[in-house]
Short mmCIF file of C-alpha atoms and ligand atoms in Angstrom, two decimals:
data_model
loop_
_atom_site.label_atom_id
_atom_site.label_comp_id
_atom_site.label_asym_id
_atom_site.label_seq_id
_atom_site.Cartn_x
_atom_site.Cartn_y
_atom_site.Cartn_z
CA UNK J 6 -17.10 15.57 -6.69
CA UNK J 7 -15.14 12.27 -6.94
CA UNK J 8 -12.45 11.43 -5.38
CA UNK J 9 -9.30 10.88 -7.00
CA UNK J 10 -6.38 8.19 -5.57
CA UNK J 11 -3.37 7.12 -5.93
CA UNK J 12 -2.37 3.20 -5.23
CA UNK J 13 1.35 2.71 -5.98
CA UNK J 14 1.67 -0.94 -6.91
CA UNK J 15 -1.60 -0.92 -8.15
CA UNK J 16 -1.59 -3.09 -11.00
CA UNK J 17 -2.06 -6.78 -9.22
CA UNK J 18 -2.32 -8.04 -5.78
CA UNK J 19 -3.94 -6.57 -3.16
CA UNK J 20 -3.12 -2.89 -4.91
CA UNK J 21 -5.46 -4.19 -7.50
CA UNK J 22 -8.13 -5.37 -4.82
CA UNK J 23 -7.78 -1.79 -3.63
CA UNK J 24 -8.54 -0.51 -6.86
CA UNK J 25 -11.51 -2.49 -7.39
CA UNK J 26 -13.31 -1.54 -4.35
CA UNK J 27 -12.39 2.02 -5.16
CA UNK J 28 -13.22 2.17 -8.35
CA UNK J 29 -17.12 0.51 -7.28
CA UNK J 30 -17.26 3.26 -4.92
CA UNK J 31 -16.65 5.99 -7.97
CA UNK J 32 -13.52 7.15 -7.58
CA UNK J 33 -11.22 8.89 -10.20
CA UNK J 34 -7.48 6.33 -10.27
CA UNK J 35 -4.13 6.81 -10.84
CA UNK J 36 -2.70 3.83 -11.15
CA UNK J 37 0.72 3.00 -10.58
CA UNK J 38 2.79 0.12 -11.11
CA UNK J 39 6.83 -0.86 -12.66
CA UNK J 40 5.74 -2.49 -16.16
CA UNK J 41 4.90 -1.08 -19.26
CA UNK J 42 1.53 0.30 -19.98
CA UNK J 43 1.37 -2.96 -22.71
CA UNK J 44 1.37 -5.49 -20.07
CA UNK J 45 -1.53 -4.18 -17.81
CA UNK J 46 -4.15 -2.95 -20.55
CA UNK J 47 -6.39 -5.53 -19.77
CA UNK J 48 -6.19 -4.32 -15.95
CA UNK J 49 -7.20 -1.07 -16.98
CA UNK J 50 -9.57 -2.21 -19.42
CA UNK J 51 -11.48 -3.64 -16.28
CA UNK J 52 -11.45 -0.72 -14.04
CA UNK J 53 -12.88 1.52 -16.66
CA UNK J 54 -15.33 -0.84 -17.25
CA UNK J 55 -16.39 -0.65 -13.53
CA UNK J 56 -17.13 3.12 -13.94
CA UNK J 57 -13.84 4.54 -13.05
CA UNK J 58 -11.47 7.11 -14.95
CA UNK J 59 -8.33 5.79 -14.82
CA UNK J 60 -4.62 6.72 -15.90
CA UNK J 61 -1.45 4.32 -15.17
CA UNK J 62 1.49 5.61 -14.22
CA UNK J 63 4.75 3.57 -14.97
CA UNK J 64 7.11 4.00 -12.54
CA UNK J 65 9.86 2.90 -9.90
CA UNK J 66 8.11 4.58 -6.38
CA UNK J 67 12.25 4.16 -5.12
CA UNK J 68 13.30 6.64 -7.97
CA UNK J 69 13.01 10.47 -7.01
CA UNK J 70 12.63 11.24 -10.76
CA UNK J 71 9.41 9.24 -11.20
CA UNK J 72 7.84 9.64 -7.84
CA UNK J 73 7.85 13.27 -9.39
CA UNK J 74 6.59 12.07 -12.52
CA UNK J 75 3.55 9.86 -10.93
CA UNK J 76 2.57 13.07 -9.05
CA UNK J 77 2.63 15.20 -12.02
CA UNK J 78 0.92 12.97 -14.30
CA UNK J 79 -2.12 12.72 -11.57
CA UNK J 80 -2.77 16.08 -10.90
CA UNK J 81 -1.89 17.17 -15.05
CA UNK J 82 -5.22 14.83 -15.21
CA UNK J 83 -6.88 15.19 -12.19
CA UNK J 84 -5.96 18.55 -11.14
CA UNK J 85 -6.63 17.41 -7.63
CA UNK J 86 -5.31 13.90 -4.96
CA UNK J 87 -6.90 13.25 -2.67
CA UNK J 88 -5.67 10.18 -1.33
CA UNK J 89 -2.70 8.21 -1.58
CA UNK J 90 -2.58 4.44 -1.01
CA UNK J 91 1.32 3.67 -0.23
CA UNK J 92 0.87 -0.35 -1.07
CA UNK J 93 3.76 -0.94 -3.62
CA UNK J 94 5.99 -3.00 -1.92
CA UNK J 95 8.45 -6.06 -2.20
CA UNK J 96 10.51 -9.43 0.04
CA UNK J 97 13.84 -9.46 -1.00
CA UNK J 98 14.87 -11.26 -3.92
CA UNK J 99 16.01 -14.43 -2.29
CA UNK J 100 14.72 -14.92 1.60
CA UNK J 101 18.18 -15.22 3.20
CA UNK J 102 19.01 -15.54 7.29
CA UNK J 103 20.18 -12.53 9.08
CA UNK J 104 23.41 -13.38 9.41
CA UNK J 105 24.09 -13.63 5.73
CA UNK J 106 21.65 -10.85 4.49
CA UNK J 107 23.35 -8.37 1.90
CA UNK J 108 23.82 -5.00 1.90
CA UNK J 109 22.52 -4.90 -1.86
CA UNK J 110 19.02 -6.43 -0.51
CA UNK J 111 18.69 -4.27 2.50
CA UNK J 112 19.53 -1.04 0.21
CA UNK J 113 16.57 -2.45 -2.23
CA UNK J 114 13.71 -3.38 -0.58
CA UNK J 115 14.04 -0.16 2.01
CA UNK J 116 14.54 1.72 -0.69
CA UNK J 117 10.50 0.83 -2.23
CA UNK J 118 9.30 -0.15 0.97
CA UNK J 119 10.03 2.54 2.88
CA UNK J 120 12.29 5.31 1.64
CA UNK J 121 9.67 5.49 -1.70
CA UNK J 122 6.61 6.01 0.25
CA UNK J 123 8.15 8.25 2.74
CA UNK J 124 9.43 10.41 -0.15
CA UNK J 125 5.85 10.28 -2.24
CA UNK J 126 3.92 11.10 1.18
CA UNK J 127 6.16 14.06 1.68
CA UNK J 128 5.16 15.38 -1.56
CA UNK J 129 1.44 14.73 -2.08
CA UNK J 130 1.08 15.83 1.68
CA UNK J 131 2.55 19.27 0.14
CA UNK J 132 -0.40 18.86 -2.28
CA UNK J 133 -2.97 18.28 -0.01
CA UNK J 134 -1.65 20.95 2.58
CA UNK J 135 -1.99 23.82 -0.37
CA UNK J 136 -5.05 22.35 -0.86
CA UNK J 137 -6.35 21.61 2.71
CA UNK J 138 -8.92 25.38 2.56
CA UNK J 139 -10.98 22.99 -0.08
CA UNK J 140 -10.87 19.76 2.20
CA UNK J 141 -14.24 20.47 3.19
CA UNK J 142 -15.95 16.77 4.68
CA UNK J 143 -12.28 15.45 5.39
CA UNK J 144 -11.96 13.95 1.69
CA UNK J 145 -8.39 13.34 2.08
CA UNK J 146 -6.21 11.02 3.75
CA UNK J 147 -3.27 8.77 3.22
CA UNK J 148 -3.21 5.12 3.54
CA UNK J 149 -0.17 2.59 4.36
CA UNK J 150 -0.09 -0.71 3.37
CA UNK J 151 2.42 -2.56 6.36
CA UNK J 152 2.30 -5.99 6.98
CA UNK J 153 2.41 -7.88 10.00
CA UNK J 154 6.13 -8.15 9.53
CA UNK J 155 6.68 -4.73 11.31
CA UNK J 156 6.16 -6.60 14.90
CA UNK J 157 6.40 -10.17 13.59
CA UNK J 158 10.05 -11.41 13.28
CA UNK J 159 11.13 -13.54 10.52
CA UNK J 160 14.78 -14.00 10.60
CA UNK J 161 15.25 -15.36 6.81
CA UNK J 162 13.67 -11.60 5.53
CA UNK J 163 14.96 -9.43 8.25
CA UNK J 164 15.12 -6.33 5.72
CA UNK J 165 11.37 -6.65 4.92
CA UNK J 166 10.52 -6.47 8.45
CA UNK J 167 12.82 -3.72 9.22
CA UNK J 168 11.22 -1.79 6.07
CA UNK J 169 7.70 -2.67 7.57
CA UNK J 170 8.25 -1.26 11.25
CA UNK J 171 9.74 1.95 9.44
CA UNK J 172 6.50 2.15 7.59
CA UNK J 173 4.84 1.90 10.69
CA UNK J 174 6.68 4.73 12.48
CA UNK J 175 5.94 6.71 9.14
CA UNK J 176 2.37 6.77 9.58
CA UNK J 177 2.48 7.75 12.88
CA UNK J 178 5.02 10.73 12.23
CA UNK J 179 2.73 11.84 9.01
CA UNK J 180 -0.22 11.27 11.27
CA UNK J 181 1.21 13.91 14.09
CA UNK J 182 2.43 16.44 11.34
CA UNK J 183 -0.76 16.16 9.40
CA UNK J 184 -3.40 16.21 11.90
CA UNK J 185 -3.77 20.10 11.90
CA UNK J 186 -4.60 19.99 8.43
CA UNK J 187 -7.27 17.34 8.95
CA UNK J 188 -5.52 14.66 7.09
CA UNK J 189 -5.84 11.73 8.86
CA UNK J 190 -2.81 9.36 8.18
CA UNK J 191 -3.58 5.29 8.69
CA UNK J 192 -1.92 2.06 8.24
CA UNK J 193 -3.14 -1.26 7.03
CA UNK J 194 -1.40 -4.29 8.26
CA UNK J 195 -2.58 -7.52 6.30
CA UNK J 196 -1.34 -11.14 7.34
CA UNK J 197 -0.44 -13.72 4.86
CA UNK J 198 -2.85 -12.82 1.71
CA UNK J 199 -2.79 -15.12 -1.28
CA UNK J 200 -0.96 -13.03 -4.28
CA UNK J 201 2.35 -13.48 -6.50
CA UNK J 202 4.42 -12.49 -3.45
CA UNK J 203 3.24 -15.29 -1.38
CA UNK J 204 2.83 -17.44 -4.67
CA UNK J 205 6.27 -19.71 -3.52
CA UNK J 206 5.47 -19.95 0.35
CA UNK J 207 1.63 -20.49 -0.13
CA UNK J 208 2.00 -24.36 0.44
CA UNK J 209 3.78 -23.62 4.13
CA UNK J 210 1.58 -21.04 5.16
CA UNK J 211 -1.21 -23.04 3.84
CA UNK J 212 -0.43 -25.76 6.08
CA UNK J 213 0.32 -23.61 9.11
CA UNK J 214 -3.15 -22.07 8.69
CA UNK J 215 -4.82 -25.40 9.07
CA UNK J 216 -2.74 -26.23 11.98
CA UNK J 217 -4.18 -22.71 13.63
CA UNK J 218 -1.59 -20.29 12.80
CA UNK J 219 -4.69 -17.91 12.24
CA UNK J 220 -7.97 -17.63 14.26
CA UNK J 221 -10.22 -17.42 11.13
CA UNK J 222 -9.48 -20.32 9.41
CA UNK J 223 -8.50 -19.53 6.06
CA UNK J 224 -5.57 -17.34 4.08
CA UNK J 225 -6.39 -13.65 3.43
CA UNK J 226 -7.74 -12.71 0.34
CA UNK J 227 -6.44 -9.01 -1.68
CA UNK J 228 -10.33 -7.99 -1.64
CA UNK J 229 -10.21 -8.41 2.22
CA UNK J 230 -7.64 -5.58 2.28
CA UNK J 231 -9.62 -3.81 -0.28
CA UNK J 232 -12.55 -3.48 1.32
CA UNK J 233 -10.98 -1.84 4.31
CA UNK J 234 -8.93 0.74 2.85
CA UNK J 235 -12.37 1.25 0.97
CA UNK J 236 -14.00 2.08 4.10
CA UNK J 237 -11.36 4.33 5.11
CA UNK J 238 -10.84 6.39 1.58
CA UNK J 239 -14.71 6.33 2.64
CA UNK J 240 -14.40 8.41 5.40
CA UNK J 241 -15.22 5.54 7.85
CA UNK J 242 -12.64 6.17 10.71
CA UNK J 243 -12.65 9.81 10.85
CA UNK J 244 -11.07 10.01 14.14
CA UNK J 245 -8.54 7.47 14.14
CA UNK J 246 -5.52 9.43 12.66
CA UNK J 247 -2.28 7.42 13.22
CA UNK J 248 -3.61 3.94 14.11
CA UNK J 249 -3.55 0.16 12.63
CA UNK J 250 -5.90 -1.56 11.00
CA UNK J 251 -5.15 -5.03 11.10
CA UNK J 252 -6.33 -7.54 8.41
CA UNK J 253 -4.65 -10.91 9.46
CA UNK J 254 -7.42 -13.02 10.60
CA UNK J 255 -6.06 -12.80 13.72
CA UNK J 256 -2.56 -14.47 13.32
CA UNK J 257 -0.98 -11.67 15.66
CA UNK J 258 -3.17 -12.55 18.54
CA UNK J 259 -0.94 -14.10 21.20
CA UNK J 260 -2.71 -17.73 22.25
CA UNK J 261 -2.22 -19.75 25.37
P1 NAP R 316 2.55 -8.33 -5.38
O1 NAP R 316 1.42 -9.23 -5.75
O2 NAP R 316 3.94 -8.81 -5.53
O3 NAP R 316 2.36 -6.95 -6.19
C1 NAP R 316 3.30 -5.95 -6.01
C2 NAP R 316 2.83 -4.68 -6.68
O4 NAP R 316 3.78 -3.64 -6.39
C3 NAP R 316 2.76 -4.78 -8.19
O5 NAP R 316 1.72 -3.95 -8.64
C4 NAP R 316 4.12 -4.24 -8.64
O6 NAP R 316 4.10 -3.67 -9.93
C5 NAP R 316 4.31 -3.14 -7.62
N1 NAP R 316 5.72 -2.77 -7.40
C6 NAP R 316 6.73 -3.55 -6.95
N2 NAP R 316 7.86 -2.84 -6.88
C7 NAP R 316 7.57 -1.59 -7.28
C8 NAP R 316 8.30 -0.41 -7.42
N3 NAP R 316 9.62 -0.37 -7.15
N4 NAP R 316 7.67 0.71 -7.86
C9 NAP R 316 6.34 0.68 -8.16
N5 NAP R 316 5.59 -0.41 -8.05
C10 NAP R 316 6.19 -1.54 -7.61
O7 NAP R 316 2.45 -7.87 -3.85
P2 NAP R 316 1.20 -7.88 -2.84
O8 NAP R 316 1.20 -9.16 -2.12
O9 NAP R 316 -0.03 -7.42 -3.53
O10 NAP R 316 1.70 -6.78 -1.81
C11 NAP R 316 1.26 -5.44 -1.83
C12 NAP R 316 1.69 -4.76 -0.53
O11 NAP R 316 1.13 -5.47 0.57
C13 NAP R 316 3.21 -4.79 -0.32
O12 NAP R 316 3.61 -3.59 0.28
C14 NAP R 316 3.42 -5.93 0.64
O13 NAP R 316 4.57 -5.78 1.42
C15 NAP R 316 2.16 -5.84 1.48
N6 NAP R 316 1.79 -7.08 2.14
C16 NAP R 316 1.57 -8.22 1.45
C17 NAP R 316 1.22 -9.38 2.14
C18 NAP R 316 0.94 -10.68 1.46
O14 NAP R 316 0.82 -11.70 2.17
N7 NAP R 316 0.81 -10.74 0.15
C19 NAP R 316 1.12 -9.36 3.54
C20 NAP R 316 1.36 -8.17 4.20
C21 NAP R 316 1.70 -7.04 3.50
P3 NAP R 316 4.28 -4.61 -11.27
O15 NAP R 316 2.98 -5.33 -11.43
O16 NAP R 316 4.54 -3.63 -12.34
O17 NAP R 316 5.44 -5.51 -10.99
#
């Protein structure tokens, strides 16, 4: 039987890398992302043409009332999720230094960076628990996108990184509550990946990459995350509940 996932934030970037891979390997997608249906048809033209079933699912992951209605519109199609991919996610609106950072951007970006996903895996682990007799060959799991930022301090975004070392406690608190249920809980932390969000910075980090900021010598690319939350919605780290995968060409690797 397929598989069916959720990505949150699905609809460009690396959520949309995620998809791809996913959708190669067969699975069923619920795709979720905050614009209108309109503006993303030719997204979801491409994953159906790539052999998946796929539904979209509008929606703000920091609102209660649509995390509800994201969940309800899966399984109303689906009638089963089995994994969900917590990658929407956002900087604050203007990078600004600690010392001046607002109240209004800390309340946003924890509130879809971390108080979203916490809320969404609280719900679909529900799911999955009721459902955990018929989780024969460990089919679920739930994925979370970090980002180096949860051990990497950058004082002009100090909320992001805040929201990102939440996210990082998150998995390993699902992870502990989860494991007798046999859903493993992981997190992905990607380095500096070319997409809209790094779209004004690229020129700086592209620079500090050829002076050696990473070990492989080159930006990330979305399909470099995608590929390895593909191998774990594969089943590829089946006892590795809790842990980090990092994808950040090894930027976080202290050098002498
Ligand atoms: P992106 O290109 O800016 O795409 C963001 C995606 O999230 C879009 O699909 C967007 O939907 C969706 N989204 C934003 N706010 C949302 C909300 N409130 N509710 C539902 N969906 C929302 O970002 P990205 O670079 O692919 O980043 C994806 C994840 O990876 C984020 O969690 C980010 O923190 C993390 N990450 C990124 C990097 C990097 O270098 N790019 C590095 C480490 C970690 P719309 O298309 O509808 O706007």
């Amino acid at each position: 039987m397929k598989k069916t996932v959720l990505i949150t934030g699905g609809s460009r970037g690396i959520g949309l890398a995620i998809a791809y891979e996913l959708a190669k390997a067969g699975c069923n997608l619920a795709i979720n992302g905050r614009r209108p249906k309109e503006e993303i048809m030719d997204v979801i033209e491409e994953l159906s043409n790539r052999g998946s079933e796929i539904i979209y699912c509008q929606g703000d992951v920091s609102s209660s009332e649509d995390r509800a209605r994201i969940i309800d519109s899966t399984l109303k199609t689906f009638g089963r999720l089995n994994v969900l991919v917590n990658n929407a996610g956002v900087g604050p609106e203007k990078r600004s230094d600690l010392l001046e950072t607002s109240e209004e951007s800390f309340g946003r970006v924890m509130d879809i960076n971390l108080k979203g996903p916490f809320f969404l895996t609280q719900k679909v682990a529900q799911h999955m628990i009721a459902h955990s007799f018929e989780n024969f060959g460990s089919r679920d799991c739930i994925i979370n996108i970090s980002s180096i930022s949860a051990t990497v301090a950058s004082i002009n975004r100090g909320e992001y990184c805040l929201s990102k070392a939440g996210l990082s406690m998150m998995t390993k608190l699902f992870a502990s509550r989860l494991g007798e249920y046999n859903i493993p809980v992981y997190e992905v932390r990607p380095g500096i990946i070319e997409t809209d969000m790094t779209a004004e910075v690229l020129e700086k980090y592209q620079k500090l990459t050829e002076e050696g900021l990473n070990i492989q010598t080159r930006l990330g690319k979305p399909e470099d995350v995608g590929i390895s939350v593909a191998a774990l919605v594969d089943g590829k780290f089946p006892y590795s509940t809790g842990q980090v995968v990092m994808v950040d060409g090894g930027l976080t690797i202290p050098r002498l």
